[in-house]
């Protein structure tokens, strides 16, 4: 039996707009959770002037969003639009992007394991999380445009 043919017949397919929704939702949820956990860890630490460090981490997130993640979000939307409807539901990111997601999750797990003090990990979480939350607006805008295109 040809696995490729079997998979194509049984894959969980989704529309282009569903792919955009899934990508935007993932960035929003992950970014929000990372930011909230990071803020909690930094604020609950005995770090003097913790809010100042939180602010610096958010500024780092703004810069990361602007100069790195917005381009990634635009590439993801181009990929989603270019692939069209009926593609595998997990294909809203490329294989390379999924490898990066897994690598980042593993790195987060390693950092939480005590490699660095919790407030330092919290600052990293705030920077990465706020960058994701800011950059996800590009994905949400693409999702919205896909719906507007369908109505016209």
Short mmCIF file of C-alpha atoms in Angstrom, two decimals:
data_model
loop_
_atom_site.label_atom_id
_atom_site.label_comp_id
_atom_site.label_asym_id
_atom_site.label_seq_id
_atom_site.Cartn_x
_atom_site.Cartn_y
_atom_site.Cartn_z
CA UNK A 1 0.00 0.00 0.00
CA UNK A 2 1.28 3.43 -0.93
CA UNK A 3 1.48 5.50 2.28
CA UNK A 4 1.41 8.79 0.40
CA UNK A 5 -1.87 7.93 -1.34
CA UNK A 6 -3.38 6.65 1.91
CA UNK A 7 -2.32 9.79 3.79
CA UNK A 8 -3.70 12.11 1.11
CA UNK A 9 -7.02 10.30 1.27
CA UNK A 10 -7.21 10.42 5.09
CA UNK A 11 -5.40 13.60 6.12
CA UNK A 12 -7.26 16.12 8.25
CA UNK A 13 -7.65 18.89 5.69
CA UNK A 14 -8.56 22.50 6.39
CA UNK A 15 -9.32 25.68 4.52
CA UNK A 16 -6.81 28.45 4.01
CA UNK A 17 -8.70 30.62 6.47
CA UNK A 18 -8.62 27.83 9.06
CA UNK A 19 -4.86 27.58 8.65
CA UNK A 20 -4.53 31.33 9.20
CA UNK A 21 -6.76 31.10 12.27
CA UNK A 22 -4.70 28.24 13.72
CA UNK A 23 -1.39 30.07 13.13
CA UNK A 24 -2.67 33.32 14.65
CA UNK A 25 -4.24 31.49 17.58
CA UNK A 26 -1.07 29.56 18.31
CA UNK A 27 1.09 32.70 18.35
CA UNK A 28 -1.49 34.52 20.49
CA UNK A 29 -1.92 31.77 23.07
CA UNK A 30 1.77 30.87 23.35
CA UNK A 31 2.80 34.52 23.50
CA UNK A 32 0.20 35.36 26.14
CA UNK A 33 1.08 32.38 28.33
CA UNK A 34 4.83 33.04 28.09
CA UNK A 35 4.35 36.71 28.94
CA UNK A 36 2.06 36.07 31.91
CA UNK A 37 4.24 33.31 33.34
CA UNK A 38 7.33 35.45 32.86
CA UNK A 39 5.78 38.46 34.59
CA UNK A 40 4.67 36.27 37.49
CA UNK A 41 8.14 34.80 37.92
CA UNK A 42 9.91 38.18 37.76
CA UNK A 43 7.46 40.00 40.04
CA UNK A 44 7.44 37.19 42.61
CA UNK A 45 11.24 37.14 42.75
CA UNK A 46 13.17 39.20 45.24
CA UNK A 47 14.60 41.23 42.35
CA UNK A 48 14.73 44.93 43.28
CA UNK A 49 12.84 47.12 40.81
CA UNK A 50 11.32 44.06 39.15
CA UNK A 51 8.85 46.15 37.12
CA UNK A 52 11.75 48.00 35.50
CA UNK A 53 13.19 44.66 34.35
CA UNK A 54 9.77 43.64 33.05
CA UNK A 55 9.63 46.89 31.05
CA UNK A 56 13.09 46.26 29.58
CA UNK A 57 12.03 42.72 28.59
CA UNK A 58 8.89 44.10 26.90
CA UNK A 59 11.02 46.62 24.97
CA UNK A 60 13.24 43.72 23.86
CA UNK A 61 10.06 41.93 22.77
CA UNK A 62 8.92 44.94 20.77
CA UNK A 63 12.26 45.00 18.96
CA UNK A 64 12.19 41.24 18.34
CA UNK A 65 8.65 41.55 17.01
CA UNK A 66 9.52 44.42 14.70
CA UNK A 67 12.78 43.09 13.31
CA UNK A 68 12.30 39.30 13.37
CA UNK A 69 8.83 37.93 14.02
CA UNK A 70 6.78 40.25 11.81
CA UNK A 71 8.76 39.00 8.81
CA UNK A 72 8.18 35.41 9.97
CA UNK A 73 4.45 36.08 10.31
CA UNK A 74 4.32 37.56 6.82
CA UNK A 75 6.15 34.52 5.41
CA UNK A 76 3.74 32.20 7.23
CA UNK A 77 0.75 34.02 5.72
CA UNK A 78 2.30 33.89 2.25
CA UNK A 79 2.81 30.15 2.70
CA UNK A 80 -0.78 29.66 3.88
CA UNK A 81 -2.22 31.66 0.98
CA UNK A 82 0.04 29.96 -1.56
CA UNK A 83 -0.89 26.44 -0.46
CA UNK A 84 -4.62 27.01 -0.86
CA UNK A 85 -7.58 25.12 0.59
CA UNK A 86 -7.73 21.43 1.44
CA UNK A 87 -4.20 21.10 2.79
CA UNK A 88 -3.28 19.14 5.91
CA UNK A 89 -4.40 20.98 9.05
CA UNK A 90 -0.89 20.94 10.58
CA UNK A 91 0.60 22.49 7.47
CA UNK A 92 -0.05 26.06 8.51
CA UNK A 93 3.67 26.14 9.36
CA UNK A 94 6.45 24.60 7.30
CA UNK A 95 8.31 21.52 8.53
CA UNK A 96 11.27 23.77 9.35
CA UNK A 97 9.03 26.07 11.41
CA UNK A 98 7.63 23.07 13.33
CA UNK A 99 11.18 21.90 14.07
CA UNK A 100 11.90 25.39 15.42
CA UNK A 101 8.75 25.27 17.59
CA UNK A 102 9.79 21.93 19.07
CA UNK A 103 13.35 23.18 19.63
CA UNK A 104 12.07 26.29 21.43
CA UNK A 105 9.77 24.19 23.60
CA UNK A 106 12.68 21.92 24.52
CA UNK A 107 14.89 24.91 25.27
CA UNK A 108 12.16 26.34 27.49
CA UNK A 109 11.93 23.05 29.35
CA UNK A 110 15.70 22.94 29.84
CA UNK A 111 15.73 26.53 31.13
CA UNK A 112 12.86 25.81 33.54
CA UNK A 113 14.87 22.86 34.84
CA UNK A 114 17.09 25.14 36.87
CA UNK A 115 19.82 26.08 34.41
CA UNK A 116 19.15 29.76 35.10
CA UNK A 117 17.41 31.56 37.97
CA UNK A 118 13.63 31.65 37.50
CA UNK A 119 13.52 35.46 37.15
CA UNK A 120 16.05 35.32 34.27
CA UNK A 121 13.94 32.70 32.51
CA UNK A 122 10.93 34.93 33.23
CA UNK A 123 12.61 37.87 31.51
CA UNK A 124 13.32 35.69 28.47
CA UNK A 125 9.71 34.50 28.48
CA UNK A 126 8.46 38.09 28.63
CA UNK A 127 10.65 39.15 25.70
CA UNK A 128 9.68 36.18 23.52
CA UNK A 129 6.02 36.19 24.58
CA UNK A 130 5.46 39.89 24.05
CA UNK A 131 7.16 39.61 20.64
CA UNK A 132 4.78 36.82 19.64
CA UNK A 133 1.73 38.74 20.89
CA UNK A 134 2.74 41.86 18.98
CA UNK A 135 3.66 40.05 15.77
CA UNK A 136 0.53 37.87 15.73
CA UNK A 137 -1.43 40.91 14.58
CA UNK A 138 0.04 40.24 11.10
CA UNK A 139 -1.45 36.73 11.18
CA UNK A 140 -4.81 38.00 12.46
CA UNK A 141 -4.85 40.64 9.71
CA UNK A 142 -4.18 37.92 7.12
CA UNK A 143 -6.96 35.78 8.59
CA UNK A 144 -9.35 38.73 8.43
CA UNK A 145 -8.40 39.53 4.83
CA UNK A 146 -9.02 35.91 3.82
CA UNK A 147 -12.56 36.24 5.21
CA UNK A 148 -13.10 39.60 3.53
CA UNK A 149 -11.90 38.15 0.21
CA UNK A 150 -14.43 35.32 0.52
CA UNK A 151 -17.26 37.82 1.02
CA UNK A 152 -16.43 39.89 -2.07
#
